[in-house]
Structure formats: C-alpha cells, structure tokens
Short mmCIF file of C-alpha atoms and ligand atoms in Angstrom, two decimals:
data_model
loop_
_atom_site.label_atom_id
_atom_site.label_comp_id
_atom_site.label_asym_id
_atom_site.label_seq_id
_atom_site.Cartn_x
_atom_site.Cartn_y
_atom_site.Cartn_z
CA UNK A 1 -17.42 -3.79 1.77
CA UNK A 2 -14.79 -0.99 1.11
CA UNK A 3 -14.86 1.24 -2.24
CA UNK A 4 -11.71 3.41 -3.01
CA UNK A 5 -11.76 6.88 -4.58
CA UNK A 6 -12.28 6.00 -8.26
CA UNK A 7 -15.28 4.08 -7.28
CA UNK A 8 -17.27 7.50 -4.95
CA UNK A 9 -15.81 9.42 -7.71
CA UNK A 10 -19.03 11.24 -7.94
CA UNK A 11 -23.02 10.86 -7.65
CA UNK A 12 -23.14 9.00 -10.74
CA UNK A 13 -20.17 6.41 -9.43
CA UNK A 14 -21.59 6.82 -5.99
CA UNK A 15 -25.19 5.55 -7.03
CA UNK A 16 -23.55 2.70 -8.68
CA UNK A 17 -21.66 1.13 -5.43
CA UNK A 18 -25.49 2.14 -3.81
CA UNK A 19 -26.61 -0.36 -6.37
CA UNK A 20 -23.80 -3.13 -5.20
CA UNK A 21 -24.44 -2.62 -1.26
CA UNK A 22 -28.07 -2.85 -1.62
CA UNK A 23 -27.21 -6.34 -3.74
CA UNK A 24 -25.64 -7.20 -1.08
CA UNK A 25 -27.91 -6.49 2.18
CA UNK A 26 -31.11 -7.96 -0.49
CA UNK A 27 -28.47 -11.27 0.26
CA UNK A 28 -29.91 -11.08 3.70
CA UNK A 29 -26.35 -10.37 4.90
CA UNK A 30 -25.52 -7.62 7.37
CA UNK A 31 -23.41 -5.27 5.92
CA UNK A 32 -21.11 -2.27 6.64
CA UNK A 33 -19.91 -0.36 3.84
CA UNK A 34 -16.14 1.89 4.32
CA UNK A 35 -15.87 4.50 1.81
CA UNK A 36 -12.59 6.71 0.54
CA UNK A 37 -12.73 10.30 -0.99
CA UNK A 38 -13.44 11.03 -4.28
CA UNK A 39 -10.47 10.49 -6.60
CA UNK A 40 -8.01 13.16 -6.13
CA UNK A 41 -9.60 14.86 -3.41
CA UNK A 42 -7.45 13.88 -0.89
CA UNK A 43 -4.62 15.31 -3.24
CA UNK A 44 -6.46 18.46 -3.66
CA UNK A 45 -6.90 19.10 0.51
CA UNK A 46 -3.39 18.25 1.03
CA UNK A 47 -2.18 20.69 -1.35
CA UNK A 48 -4.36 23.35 0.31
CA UNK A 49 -2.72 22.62 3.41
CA UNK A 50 0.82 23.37 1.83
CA UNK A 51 -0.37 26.42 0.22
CA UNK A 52 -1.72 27.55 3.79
CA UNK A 53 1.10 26.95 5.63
CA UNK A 54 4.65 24.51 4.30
CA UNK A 55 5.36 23.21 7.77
CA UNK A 56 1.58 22.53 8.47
CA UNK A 57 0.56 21.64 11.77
CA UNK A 58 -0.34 17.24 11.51
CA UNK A 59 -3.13 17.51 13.72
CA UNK A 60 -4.67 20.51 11.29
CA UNK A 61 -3.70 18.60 8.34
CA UNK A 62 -6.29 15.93 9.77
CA UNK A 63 -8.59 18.13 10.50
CA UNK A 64 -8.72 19.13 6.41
CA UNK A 65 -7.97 15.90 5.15
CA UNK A 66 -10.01 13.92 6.64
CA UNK A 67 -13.28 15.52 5.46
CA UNK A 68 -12.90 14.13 1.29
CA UNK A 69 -14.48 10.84 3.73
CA UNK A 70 -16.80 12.51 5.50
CA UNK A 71 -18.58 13.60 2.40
CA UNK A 72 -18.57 10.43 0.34
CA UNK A 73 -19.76 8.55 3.84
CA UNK A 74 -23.04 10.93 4.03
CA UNK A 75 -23.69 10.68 0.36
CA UNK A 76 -23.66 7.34 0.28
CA UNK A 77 -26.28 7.10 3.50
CA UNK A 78 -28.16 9.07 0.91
CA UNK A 79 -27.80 7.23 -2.01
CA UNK A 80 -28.63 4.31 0.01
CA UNK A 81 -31.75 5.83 1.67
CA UNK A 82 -32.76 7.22 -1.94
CA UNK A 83 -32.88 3.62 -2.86
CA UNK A 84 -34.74 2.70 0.00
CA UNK A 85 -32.22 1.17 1.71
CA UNK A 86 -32.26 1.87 5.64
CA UNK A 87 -28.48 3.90 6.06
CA UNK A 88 -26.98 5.86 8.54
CA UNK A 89 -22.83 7.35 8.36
CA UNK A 90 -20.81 6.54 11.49
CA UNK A 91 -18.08 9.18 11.77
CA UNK A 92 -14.38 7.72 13.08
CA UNK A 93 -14.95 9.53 16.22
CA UNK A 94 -18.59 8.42 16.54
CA UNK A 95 -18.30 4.97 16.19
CA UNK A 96 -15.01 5.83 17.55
CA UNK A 97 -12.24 4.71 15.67
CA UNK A 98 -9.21 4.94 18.38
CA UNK A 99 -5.89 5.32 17.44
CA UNK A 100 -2.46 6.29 18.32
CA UNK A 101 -1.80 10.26 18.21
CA UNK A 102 0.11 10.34 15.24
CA UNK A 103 -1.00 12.63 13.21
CA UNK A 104 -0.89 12.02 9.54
CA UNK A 105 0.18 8.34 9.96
CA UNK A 106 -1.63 7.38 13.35
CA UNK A 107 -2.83 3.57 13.85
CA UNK A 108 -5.58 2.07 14.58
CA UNK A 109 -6.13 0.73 17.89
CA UNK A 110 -9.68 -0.05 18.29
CA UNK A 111 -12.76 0.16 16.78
CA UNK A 112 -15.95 -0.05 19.04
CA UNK A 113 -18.48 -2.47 17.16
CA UNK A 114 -21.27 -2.66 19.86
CA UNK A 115 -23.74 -0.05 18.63
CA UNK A 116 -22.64 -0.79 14.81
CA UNK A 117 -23.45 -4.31 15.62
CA UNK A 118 -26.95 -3.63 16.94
CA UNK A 119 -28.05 -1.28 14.18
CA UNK A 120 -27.21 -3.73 11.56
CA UNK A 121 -28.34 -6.57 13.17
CA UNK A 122 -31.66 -4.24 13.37
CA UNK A 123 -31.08 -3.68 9.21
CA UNK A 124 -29.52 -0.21 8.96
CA UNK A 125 -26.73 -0.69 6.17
CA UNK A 126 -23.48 1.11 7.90
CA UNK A 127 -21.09 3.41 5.92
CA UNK A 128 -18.19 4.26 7.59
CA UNK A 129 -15.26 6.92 6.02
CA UNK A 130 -12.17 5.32 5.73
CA UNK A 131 -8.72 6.81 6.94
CA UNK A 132 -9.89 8.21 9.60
CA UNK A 133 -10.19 8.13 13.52
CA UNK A 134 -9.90 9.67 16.60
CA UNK A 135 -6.93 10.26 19.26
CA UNK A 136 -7.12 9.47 22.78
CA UNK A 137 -7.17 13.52 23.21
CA UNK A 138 -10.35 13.47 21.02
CA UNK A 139 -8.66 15.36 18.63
CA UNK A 140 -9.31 13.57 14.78
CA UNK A 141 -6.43 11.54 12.98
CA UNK A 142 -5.76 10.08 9.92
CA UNK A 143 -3.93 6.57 8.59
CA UNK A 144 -1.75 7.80 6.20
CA UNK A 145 -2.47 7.99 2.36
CA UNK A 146 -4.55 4.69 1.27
CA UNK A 147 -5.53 3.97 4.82
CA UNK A 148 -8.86 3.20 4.42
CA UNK A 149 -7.96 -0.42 3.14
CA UNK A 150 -7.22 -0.57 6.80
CA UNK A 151 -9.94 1.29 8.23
CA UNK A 152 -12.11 -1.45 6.42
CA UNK A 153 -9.93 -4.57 7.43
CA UNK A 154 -10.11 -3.18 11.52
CA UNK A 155 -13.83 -2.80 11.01
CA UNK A 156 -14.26 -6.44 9.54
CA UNK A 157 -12.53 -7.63 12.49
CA UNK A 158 -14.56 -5.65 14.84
CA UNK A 159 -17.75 -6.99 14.12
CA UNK A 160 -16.09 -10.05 13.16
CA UNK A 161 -16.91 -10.53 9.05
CA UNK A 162 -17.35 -13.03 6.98
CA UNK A 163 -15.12 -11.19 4.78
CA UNK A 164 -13.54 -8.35 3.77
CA UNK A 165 -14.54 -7.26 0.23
CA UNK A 166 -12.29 -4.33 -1.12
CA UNK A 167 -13.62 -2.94 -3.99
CA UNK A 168 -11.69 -0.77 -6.62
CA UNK A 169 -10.97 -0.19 -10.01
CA UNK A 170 -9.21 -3.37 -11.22
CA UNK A 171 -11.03 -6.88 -11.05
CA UNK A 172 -7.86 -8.36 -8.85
CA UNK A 173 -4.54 -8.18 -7.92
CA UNK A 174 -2.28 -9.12 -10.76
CA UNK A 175 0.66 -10.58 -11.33
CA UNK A 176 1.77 -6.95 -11.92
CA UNK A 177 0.24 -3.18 -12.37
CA UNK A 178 -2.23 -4.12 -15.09
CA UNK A 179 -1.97 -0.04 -16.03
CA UNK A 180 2.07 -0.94 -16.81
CA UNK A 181 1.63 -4.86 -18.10
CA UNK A 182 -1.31 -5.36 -20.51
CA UNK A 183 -0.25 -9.09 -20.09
CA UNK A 184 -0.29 -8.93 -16.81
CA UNK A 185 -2.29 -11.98 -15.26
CA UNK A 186 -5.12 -12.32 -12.74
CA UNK A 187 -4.50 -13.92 -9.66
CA UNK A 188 -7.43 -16.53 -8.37
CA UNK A 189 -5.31 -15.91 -4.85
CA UNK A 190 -2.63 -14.77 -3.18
CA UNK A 191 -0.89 -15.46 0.32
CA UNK A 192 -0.93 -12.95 2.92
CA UNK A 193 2.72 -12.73 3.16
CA UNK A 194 3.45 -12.32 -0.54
CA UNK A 195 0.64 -9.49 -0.58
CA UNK A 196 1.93 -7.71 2.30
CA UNK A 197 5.33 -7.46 0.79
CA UNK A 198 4.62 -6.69 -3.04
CA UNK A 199 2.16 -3.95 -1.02
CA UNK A 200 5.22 -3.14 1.36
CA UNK A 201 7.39 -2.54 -2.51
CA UNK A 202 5.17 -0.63 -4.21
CA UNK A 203 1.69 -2.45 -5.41
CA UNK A 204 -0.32 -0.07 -3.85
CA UNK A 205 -3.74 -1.92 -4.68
CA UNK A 206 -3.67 -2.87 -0.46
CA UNK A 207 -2.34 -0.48 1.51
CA UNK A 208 0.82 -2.51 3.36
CA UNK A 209 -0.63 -2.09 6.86
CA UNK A 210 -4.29 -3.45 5.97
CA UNK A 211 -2.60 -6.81 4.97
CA UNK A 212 -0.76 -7.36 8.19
CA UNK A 213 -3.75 -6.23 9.88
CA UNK A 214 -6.04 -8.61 7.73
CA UNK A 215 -3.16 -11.00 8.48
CA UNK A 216 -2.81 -10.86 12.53
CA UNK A 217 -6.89 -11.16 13.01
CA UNK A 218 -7.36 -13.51 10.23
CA UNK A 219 -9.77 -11.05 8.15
CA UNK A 220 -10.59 -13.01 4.99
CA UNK A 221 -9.97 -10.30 2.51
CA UNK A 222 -11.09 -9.87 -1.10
CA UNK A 223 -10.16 -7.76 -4.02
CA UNK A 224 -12.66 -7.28 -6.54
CA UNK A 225 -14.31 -4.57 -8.75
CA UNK A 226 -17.08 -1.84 -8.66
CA UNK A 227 -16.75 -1.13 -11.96
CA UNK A 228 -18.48 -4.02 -13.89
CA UNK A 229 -22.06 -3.82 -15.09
CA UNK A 230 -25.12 -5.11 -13.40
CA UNK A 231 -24.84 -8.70 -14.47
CA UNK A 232 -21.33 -8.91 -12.82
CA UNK A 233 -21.10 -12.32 -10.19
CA UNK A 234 -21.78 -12.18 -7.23
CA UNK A 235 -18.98 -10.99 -4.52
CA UNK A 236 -20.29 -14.21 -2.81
CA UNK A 237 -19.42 -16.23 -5.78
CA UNK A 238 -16.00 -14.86 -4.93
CA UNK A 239 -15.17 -13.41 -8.92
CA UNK A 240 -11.73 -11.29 -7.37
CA UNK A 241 -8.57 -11.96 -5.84
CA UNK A 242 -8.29 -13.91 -2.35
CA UNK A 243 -5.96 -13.14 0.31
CA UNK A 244 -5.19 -16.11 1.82
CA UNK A 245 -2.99 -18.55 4.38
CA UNK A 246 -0.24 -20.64 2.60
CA UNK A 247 -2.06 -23.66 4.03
CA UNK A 248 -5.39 -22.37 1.92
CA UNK A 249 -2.77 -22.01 -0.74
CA UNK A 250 -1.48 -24.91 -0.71
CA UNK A 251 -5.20 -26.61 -0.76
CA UNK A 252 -5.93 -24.95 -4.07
CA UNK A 253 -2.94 -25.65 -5.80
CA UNK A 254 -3.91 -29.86 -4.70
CA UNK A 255 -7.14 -29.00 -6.19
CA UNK A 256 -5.94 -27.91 -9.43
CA UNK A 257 -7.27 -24.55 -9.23
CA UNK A 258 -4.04 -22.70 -8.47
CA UNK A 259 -0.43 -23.38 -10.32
CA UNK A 260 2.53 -23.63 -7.83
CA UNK A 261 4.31 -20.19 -9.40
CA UNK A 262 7.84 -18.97 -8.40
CA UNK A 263 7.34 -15.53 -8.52
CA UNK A 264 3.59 -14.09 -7.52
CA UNK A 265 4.52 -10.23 -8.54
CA UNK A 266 6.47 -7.77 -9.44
CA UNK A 267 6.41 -4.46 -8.30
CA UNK A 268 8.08 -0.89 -8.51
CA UNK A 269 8.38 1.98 -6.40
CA UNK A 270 9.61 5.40 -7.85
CA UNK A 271 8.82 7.55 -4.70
CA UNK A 272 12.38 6.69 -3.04
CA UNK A 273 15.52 8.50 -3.56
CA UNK A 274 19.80 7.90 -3.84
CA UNK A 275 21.38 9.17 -1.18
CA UNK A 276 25.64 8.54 -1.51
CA UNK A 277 28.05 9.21 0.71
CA UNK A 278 31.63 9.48 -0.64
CA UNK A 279 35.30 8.63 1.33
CA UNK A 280 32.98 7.58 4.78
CA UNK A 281 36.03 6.33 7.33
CA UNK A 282 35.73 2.48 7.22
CA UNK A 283 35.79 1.70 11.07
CA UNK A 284 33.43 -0.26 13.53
CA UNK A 285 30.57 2.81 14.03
CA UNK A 286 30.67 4.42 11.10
CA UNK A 287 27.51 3.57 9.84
CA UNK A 288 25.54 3.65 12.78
CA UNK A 289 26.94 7.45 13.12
CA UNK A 290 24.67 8.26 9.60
CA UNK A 291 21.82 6.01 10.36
CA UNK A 292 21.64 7.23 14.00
CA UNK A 293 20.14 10.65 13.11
CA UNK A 294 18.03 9.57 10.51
CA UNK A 295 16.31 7.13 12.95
CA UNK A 296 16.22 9.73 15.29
CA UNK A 297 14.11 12.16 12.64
CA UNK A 298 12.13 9.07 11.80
CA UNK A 299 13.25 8.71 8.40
CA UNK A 300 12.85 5.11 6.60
CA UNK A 301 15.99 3.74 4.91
CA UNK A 302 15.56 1.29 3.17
CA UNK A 303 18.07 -0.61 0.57
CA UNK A 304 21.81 -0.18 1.85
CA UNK A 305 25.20 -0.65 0.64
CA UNK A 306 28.56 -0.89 2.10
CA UNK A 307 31.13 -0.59 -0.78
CA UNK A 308 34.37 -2.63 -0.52
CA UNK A 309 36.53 -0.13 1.41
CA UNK A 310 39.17 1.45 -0.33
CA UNK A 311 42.89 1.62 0.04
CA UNK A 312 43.04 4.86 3.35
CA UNK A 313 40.38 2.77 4.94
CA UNK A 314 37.89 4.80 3.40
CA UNK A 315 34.50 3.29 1.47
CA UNK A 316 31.04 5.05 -0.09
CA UNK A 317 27.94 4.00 1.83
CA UNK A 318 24.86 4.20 -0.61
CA UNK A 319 21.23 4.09 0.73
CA UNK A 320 17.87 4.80 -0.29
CA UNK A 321 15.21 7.36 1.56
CA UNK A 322 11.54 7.87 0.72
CA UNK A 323 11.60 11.37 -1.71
CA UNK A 324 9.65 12.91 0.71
CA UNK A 325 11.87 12.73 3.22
CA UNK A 326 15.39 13.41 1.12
CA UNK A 327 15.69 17.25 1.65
CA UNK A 328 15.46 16.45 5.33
CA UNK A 329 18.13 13.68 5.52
CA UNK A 330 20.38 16.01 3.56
CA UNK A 331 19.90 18.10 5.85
CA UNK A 332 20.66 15.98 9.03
CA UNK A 333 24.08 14.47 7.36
CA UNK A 334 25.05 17.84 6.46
CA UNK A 335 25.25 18.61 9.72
CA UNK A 336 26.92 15.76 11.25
CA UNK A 337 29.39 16.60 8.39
CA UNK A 338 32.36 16.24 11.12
CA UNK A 339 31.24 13.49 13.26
CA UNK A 340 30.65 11.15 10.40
CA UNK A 341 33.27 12.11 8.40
CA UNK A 342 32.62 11.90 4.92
CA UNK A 343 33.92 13.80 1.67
CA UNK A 344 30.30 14.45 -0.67
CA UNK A 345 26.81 14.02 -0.10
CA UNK A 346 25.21 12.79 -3.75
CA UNK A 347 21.53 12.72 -4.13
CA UNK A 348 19.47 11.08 -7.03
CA UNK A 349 15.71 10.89 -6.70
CA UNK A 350 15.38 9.83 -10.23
CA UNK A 351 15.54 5.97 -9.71
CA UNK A 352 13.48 2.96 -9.08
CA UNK A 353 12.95 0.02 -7.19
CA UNK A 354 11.80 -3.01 -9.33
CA UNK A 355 10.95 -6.16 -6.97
CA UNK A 356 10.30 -9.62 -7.90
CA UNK A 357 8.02 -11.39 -5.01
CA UNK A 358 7.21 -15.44 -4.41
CA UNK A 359 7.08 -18.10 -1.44
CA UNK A 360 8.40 -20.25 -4.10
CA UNK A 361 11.58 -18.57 -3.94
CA UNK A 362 12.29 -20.23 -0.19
CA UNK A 363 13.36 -23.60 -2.33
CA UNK A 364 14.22 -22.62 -5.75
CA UNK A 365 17.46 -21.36 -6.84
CA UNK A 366 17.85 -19.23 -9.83
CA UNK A 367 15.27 -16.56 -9.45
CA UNK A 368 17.77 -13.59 -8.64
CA UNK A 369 20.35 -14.83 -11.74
CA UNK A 370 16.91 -14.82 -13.93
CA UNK A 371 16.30 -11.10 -13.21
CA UNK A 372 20.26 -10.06 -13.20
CA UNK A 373 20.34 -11.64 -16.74
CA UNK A 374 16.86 -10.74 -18.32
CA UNK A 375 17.45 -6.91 -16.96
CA UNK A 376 20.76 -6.99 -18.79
CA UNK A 377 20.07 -8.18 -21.54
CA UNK A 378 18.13 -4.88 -22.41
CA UNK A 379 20.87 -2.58 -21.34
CA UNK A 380 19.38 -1.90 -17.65
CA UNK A 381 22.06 -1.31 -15.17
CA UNK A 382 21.59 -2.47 -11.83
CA UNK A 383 22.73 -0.47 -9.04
CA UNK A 384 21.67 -2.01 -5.91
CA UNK A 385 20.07 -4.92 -5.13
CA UNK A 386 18.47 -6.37 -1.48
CA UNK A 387 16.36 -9.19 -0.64
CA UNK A 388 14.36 -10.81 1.90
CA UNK A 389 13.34 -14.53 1.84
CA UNK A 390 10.59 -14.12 -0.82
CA UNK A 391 11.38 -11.09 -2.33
CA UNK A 392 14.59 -9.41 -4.25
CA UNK A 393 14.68 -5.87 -5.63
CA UNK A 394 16.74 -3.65 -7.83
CA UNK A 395 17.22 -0.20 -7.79
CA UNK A 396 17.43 1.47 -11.24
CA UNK A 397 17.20 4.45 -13.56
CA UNK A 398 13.61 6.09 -13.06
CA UNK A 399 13.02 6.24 -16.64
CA UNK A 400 13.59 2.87 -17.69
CA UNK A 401 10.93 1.56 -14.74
CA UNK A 402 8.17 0.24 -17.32
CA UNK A 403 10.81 -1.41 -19.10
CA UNK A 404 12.24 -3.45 -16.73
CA UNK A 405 8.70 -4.25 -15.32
CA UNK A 406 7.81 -6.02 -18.66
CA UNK A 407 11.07 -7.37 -18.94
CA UNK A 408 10.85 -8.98 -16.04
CA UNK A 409 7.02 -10.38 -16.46
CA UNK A 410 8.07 -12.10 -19.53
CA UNK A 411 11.73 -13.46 -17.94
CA UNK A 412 9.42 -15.56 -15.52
CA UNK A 413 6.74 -16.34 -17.93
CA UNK A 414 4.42 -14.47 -15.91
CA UNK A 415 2.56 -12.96 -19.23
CA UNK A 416 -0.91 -13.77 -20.26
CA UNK A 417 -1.88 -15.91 -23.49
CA UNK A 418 -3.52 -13.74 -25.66
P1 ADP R 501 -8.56 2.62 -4.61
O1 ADP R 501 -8.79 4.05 -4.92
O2 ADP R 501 -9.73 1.76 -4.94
O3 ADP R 501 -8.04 2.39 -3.22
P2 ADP R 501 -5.87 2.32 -5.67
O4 ADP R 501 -5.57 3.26 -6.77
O5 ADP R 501 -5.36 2.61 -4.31
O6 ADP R 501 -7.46 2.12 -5.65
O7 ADP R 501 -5.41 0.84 -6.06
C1 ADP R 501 -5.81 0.26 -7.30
C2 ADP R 501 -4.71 0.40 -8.32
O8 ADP R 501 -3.57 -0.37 -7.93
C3 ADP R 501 -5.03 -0.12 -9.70
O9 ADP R 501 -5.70 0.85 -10.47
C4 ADP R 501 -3.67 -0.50 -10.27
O10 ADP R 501 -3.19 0.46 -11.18
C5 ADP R 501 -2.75 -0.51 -9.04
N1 ADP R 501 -1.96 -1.74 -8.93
C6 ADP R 501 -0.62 -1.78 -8.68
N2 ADP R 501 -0.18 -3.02 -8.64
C7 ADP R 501 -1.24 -3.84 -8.86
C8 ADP R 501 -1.41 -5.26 -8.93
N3 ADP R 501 -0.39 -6.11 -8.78
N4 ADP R 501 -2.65 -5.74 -9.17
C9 ADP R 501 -3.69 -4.91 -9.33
N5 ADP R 501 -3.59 -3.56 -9.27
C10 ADP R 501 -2.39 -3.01 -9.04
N1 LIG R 502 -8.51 9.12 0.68
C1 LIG R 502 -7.28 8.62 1.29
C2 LIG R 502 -6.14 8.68 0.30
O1 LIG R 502 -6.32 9.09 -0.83
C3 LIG R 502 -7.43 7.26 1.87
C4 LIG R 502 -7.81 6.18 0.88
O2 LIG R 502 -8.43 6.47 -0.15
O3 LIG R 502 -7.52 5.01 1.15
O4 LIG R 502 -5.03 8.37 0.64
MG1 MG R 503 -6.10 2.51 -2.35
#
C-alpha cells in the first residue's frame, strides 16, 4: 500500500490511512505500507535548500529532502501502534534501499526484503518512506520528485505482492486530469504501456519510472483512493484503476467490461520550454553540433524540428527543454555560438505540450487529423507536433492549455454522460 502527500497530510489524514492499513492487515494479509511527505513539504525543504545555497550540493539536498518521509513513516508506526496495530518504520538505508549515486534523481537498484519479510510474516505492519534510499557510499539519495510511486512498486516486487495498491487523492486514473476535465471519465483499466507514456507526457498521477518498473517485474499495480469514507469497497474488491498487460486488456474488453477506445488519455505538460535557433547552416552535422553539448550537460530534449532549409542553405532548428534546465542550455549554445553557427537564440517557456495517448492508434487512421482539426477549430495554433506509435503531441501557447485539453476530450468523445 502506498499513500501520497495529500493523503499523510497531517495527524488527522494520517489516522485515517491508519484506519485503511489496519483494514487491510484485519484481511489477514501481510502488508507493507510506503508513505510520501506531507503535501508541500517536499516543496518547502527544497526551497530551503535554494535559499541556503543556489548551486546546492545533490548529496546535501538529500540529506534535507529526504526527511518530509522520514517523519510521515514514524508517525504512521505510531498511528498504527495507537490503534493497536503491531508497526515498526524501516528507513531506506535500514531496510536498505540501494541505488545508483545520483543524487537528486538516483535509481533504485535493490531493495533487501529478507528481514521485512520475516517481521511481517511474524505480523508487524511495515511502513516504509518513499523516495528515498541509500548509495553504495552509504551516503542517502533520493528518486526524484514523485518517486515514491517507485519506491512502493520496487518494494512490491521485493517481497513479491499480490499487488501494488497506490493510494491518492483521486479514485483512478482518468481519461484526463479530473482537476482540468469535470467530464473526465474513470478508467476500470489501463495498459502498462499507455500509462507509462501519458505518465512519461505529463499525467503525473504515476510517476513515469514506477510504471516501467511495475512493468519489467510484472507488479500488479492499482490506483485507488484514501479519501473515501469508512464504508468505501474494499481495495480487494478492486474499486480503482488497474494497470494492466494488453493481453489482460484485451480479456476484459471480450468480457464486456472494458470498451475497445482509441485514445486512453490526454495529457499536458507546461514545465518544458521553446528553445529556437535562427539561420543554423543546413549541412550533414549541424544538428548533432547543438544536441552534442546538451547531451553532454545531461539536458532532456525532447520535441524537435528541422525547418525546410532556406534559400543560403540556412534553416531554424526548434526544440523543446525541460524549464528547469533552459537557462543552462542557453547557456551552453551561447557558447558554441561559432562552432554551430547560428544567427539568434529565441527562448519561450510559456507553452505547452498537449498529448493524445491509445494502443488503438497502432490500426486506426484519423486520430492525429481529429486533434489538428478540433484544436483549430477554436483558434489554437499548433506549433510543433511529434509522435510515437500510441501517442501524438502538440506544443502550444501556455495559456490556452485547459482549453485545448477539453477540446480535445470532447473531439474523441472521451466526456462523461452526465
Ligand atoms: P500523490 O500525492 O498521492 O502522489 P499526485 O498529486 O502525485 O498524488 O497525483 C494525483 C494527481 O494526479 C491528481 O490529484 C490529479 O490532479 C492528477 N492527475 C493528472 N492526470 C490524471 C489522470 N489522468 N487521472 C487521474 N489523476 C490525474
Ligand atoms: N515527497 C516526494 C515529492 O513530493 C516524493 C513523493 O511524494 O512521491 O516529490
Ligand atoms: Mg505522486
């Protein structure tokens, strides 16, 4: 069982998801609980570690962030214990938790289950804080903001769970961000690889990396919510959203109780940024000469465009860059200036990517045309557009994100009947 930040978001909430785990364990199932931070409390320890010092140290920045878990872990144990549940907290580096050294975005590379295995199987509930672990140098590391989605998938496949319940704030994953869509739907299920990539474009209700994880070890993962009232279903009775194989898929939709759908979800992302580069020489190496550096600096790019090279065998190169990361690249191509050889460097961090995800997409034509048409039919200009095999997005202007989101949901008659 994992509960996110809204859900420990205090004694009160915190007494509550007590309530669920001891539902749970009164099953006669063994269970191990991973808890987040309180909401915003993650946000509030990485802003002290900006104030303290801009070009923070990563392996410090752990060190502060990764307490917001540490708390919500013990008070849980004592929540539980209060209850008269038998509870104990497992710190990352206890249990441990091993991962890579990368501080700030390390992964997980083991998780050693035999002592958590024995003091369940002797009825001590475990709780567990999420998004964090411990380096090879025994120094403690985090997964990168909304990594304890993974820290509960890796421990589900340590000790080899039934499933993977992921408790939050919304009952599901919908068809789109229920806080943007009030039509949005409820999904009964959804494939692995259409939830890792509407998680990979924006929905952040998984984190991207627990769904390949959940994926590769075959973690049978559910989303479902703490926040219903006593008389809720059981998770057992499976009320939320399952994450499942296309073959599982495919079973449900025989049975009846899933419709085939063309598009699953639609997402957006407003935490990337324009970068354009004007009058870039159009010649074999050219674009590996500004992606190069960037690669080097480990900065993502993501969408990419090539114009049509003009007449002096010349052409702008557009590309995307998470915000984060923008005043860095600027910096970078500023300085290869020369060797790359382009005229101006044009940022814009006020934009949006809009995606529109579905296996059914593999054999049905018609779903980009759909989006091109329904998006300008309200006026929304398109300025780039990429796509994978089940997924195509748009990038457009920041401001008109919930628009096109809604837009969109109706074009594929994705909206709930009221
Ligand atoms: P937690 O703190 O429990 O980890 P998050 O805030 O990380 O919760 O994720 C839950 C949120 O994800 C929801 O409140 C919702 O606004 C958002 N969300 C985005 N896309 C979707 C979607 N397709 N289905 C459900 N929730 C979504
Ligand atoms: N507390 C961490 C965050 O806010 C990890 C998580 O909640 O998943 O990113
Ligand atoms: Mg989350």
């Amino acid at each position: 069982m994992k509960f996110g930040g809204t859900s420990m978001a205090g004694t009160e909430r915190i007494r509550r998801v007590a309530g669920i785990v001891r539902a749970q364990a009164a099953r006669g199932d063994q269970v191990a609980v991973v808890v987040s931070a309180m909401a915003g409390e993650t946000d509030r320890l990485v802003n002290f570690c900006r104030e303290a010092n801009p070009l923070y140290d990563p392996a410090e920045y752990d060190v502060v962030v990764a307490s917001g878990e540490q708390v919500t872990s013990g008070l849980l144990a004592l929540t539980l214990q209060a209850l008269g549940c038998k509870a104990r907290s497992w710190l990352g580096w206890q249990l441990p938790i091993r991962t890579i050294e990368a501080h700030a975005k390390a992964r997980i590379e083991t998780v050693d289950a035999p002592e958590l295995i024995a003091s369940m199987e002797a009825g001590e509930i475990a709780v567990i804080p999420g998004f964090q672990g411990v380096a090879e140098d025994g120094r403690v590391t985090t997964l990168g903001r909304g990594g304890s989605d993974t820290s509960a998938v890796a421990v589900a496949a340590a000790v080899k769970a039934d499933r993977c319940d992921i408790y939050t704030d919304v009952d599901g994953v919908y068809t789109t961000d229920p806080r943007i869509v009030a039509k949005a739907k409820k999904q009964k299920a959804v494939t692995y690889e259409e939830m890792l990539e509407l998680a990979s474009v924006g929905a952040k209700v998984l984190q991207t990396r627990s769904v390949g994880l959940a994926m590769k070890e075959g973690v049978r993962v559910q989303v479902l919510s703490s926040f219903l009232g006593e008389d809720a279903p059981p998770a057992d009775d499976l009320p939320g959203t399952l994450i499942v194989s296309e073959e599982e898929m495919e079973e449900l939709v025989e049975k009846g109780e899933m419709e085939r759908q063309l598009v699953t979800g639609i997402a957006h992302d407003k935490n990337e940024a324009k970068i354009i580069l004007t009058r870039v020489p159009d010649r074999p190496g050219a674009v590996a000469n500004i992606f190069e550096p960037l690669a080097a600096a480990s900065i993502n790019v993501d969408m990419i465009i090539q114009n049509v090279g003009r007449d002096k065998g010349e052409t702008d190169v557009t590309f995307t860059v998470p915000q984060s990361d923008l005043a860095r690249a600027q910096a970078l191509l500023e300085d290869r200036r020369g060797e790359i050889g382009f005229n101006r460097i044009i940022t814009d961090s006020k934009i949006a990517k809009i995606s529109v995800v579905g296996v059914g997409m593999k054999s049905h034509a018609g779903v980009a045309s759909t989006m091109f048409r329904a998006l300008s039919d309200r006026g929304i200009n398109i300025q780039a557009i990429s796509t994978s095999e089940i997924k195509i997005s748009v990038m457009i202007d920041e401001d008109e994100t919930e628009l096109a989101v809604r837009v969109l949901h109706t074009a594929y008659g994705l909206d709930a009947v009221s």
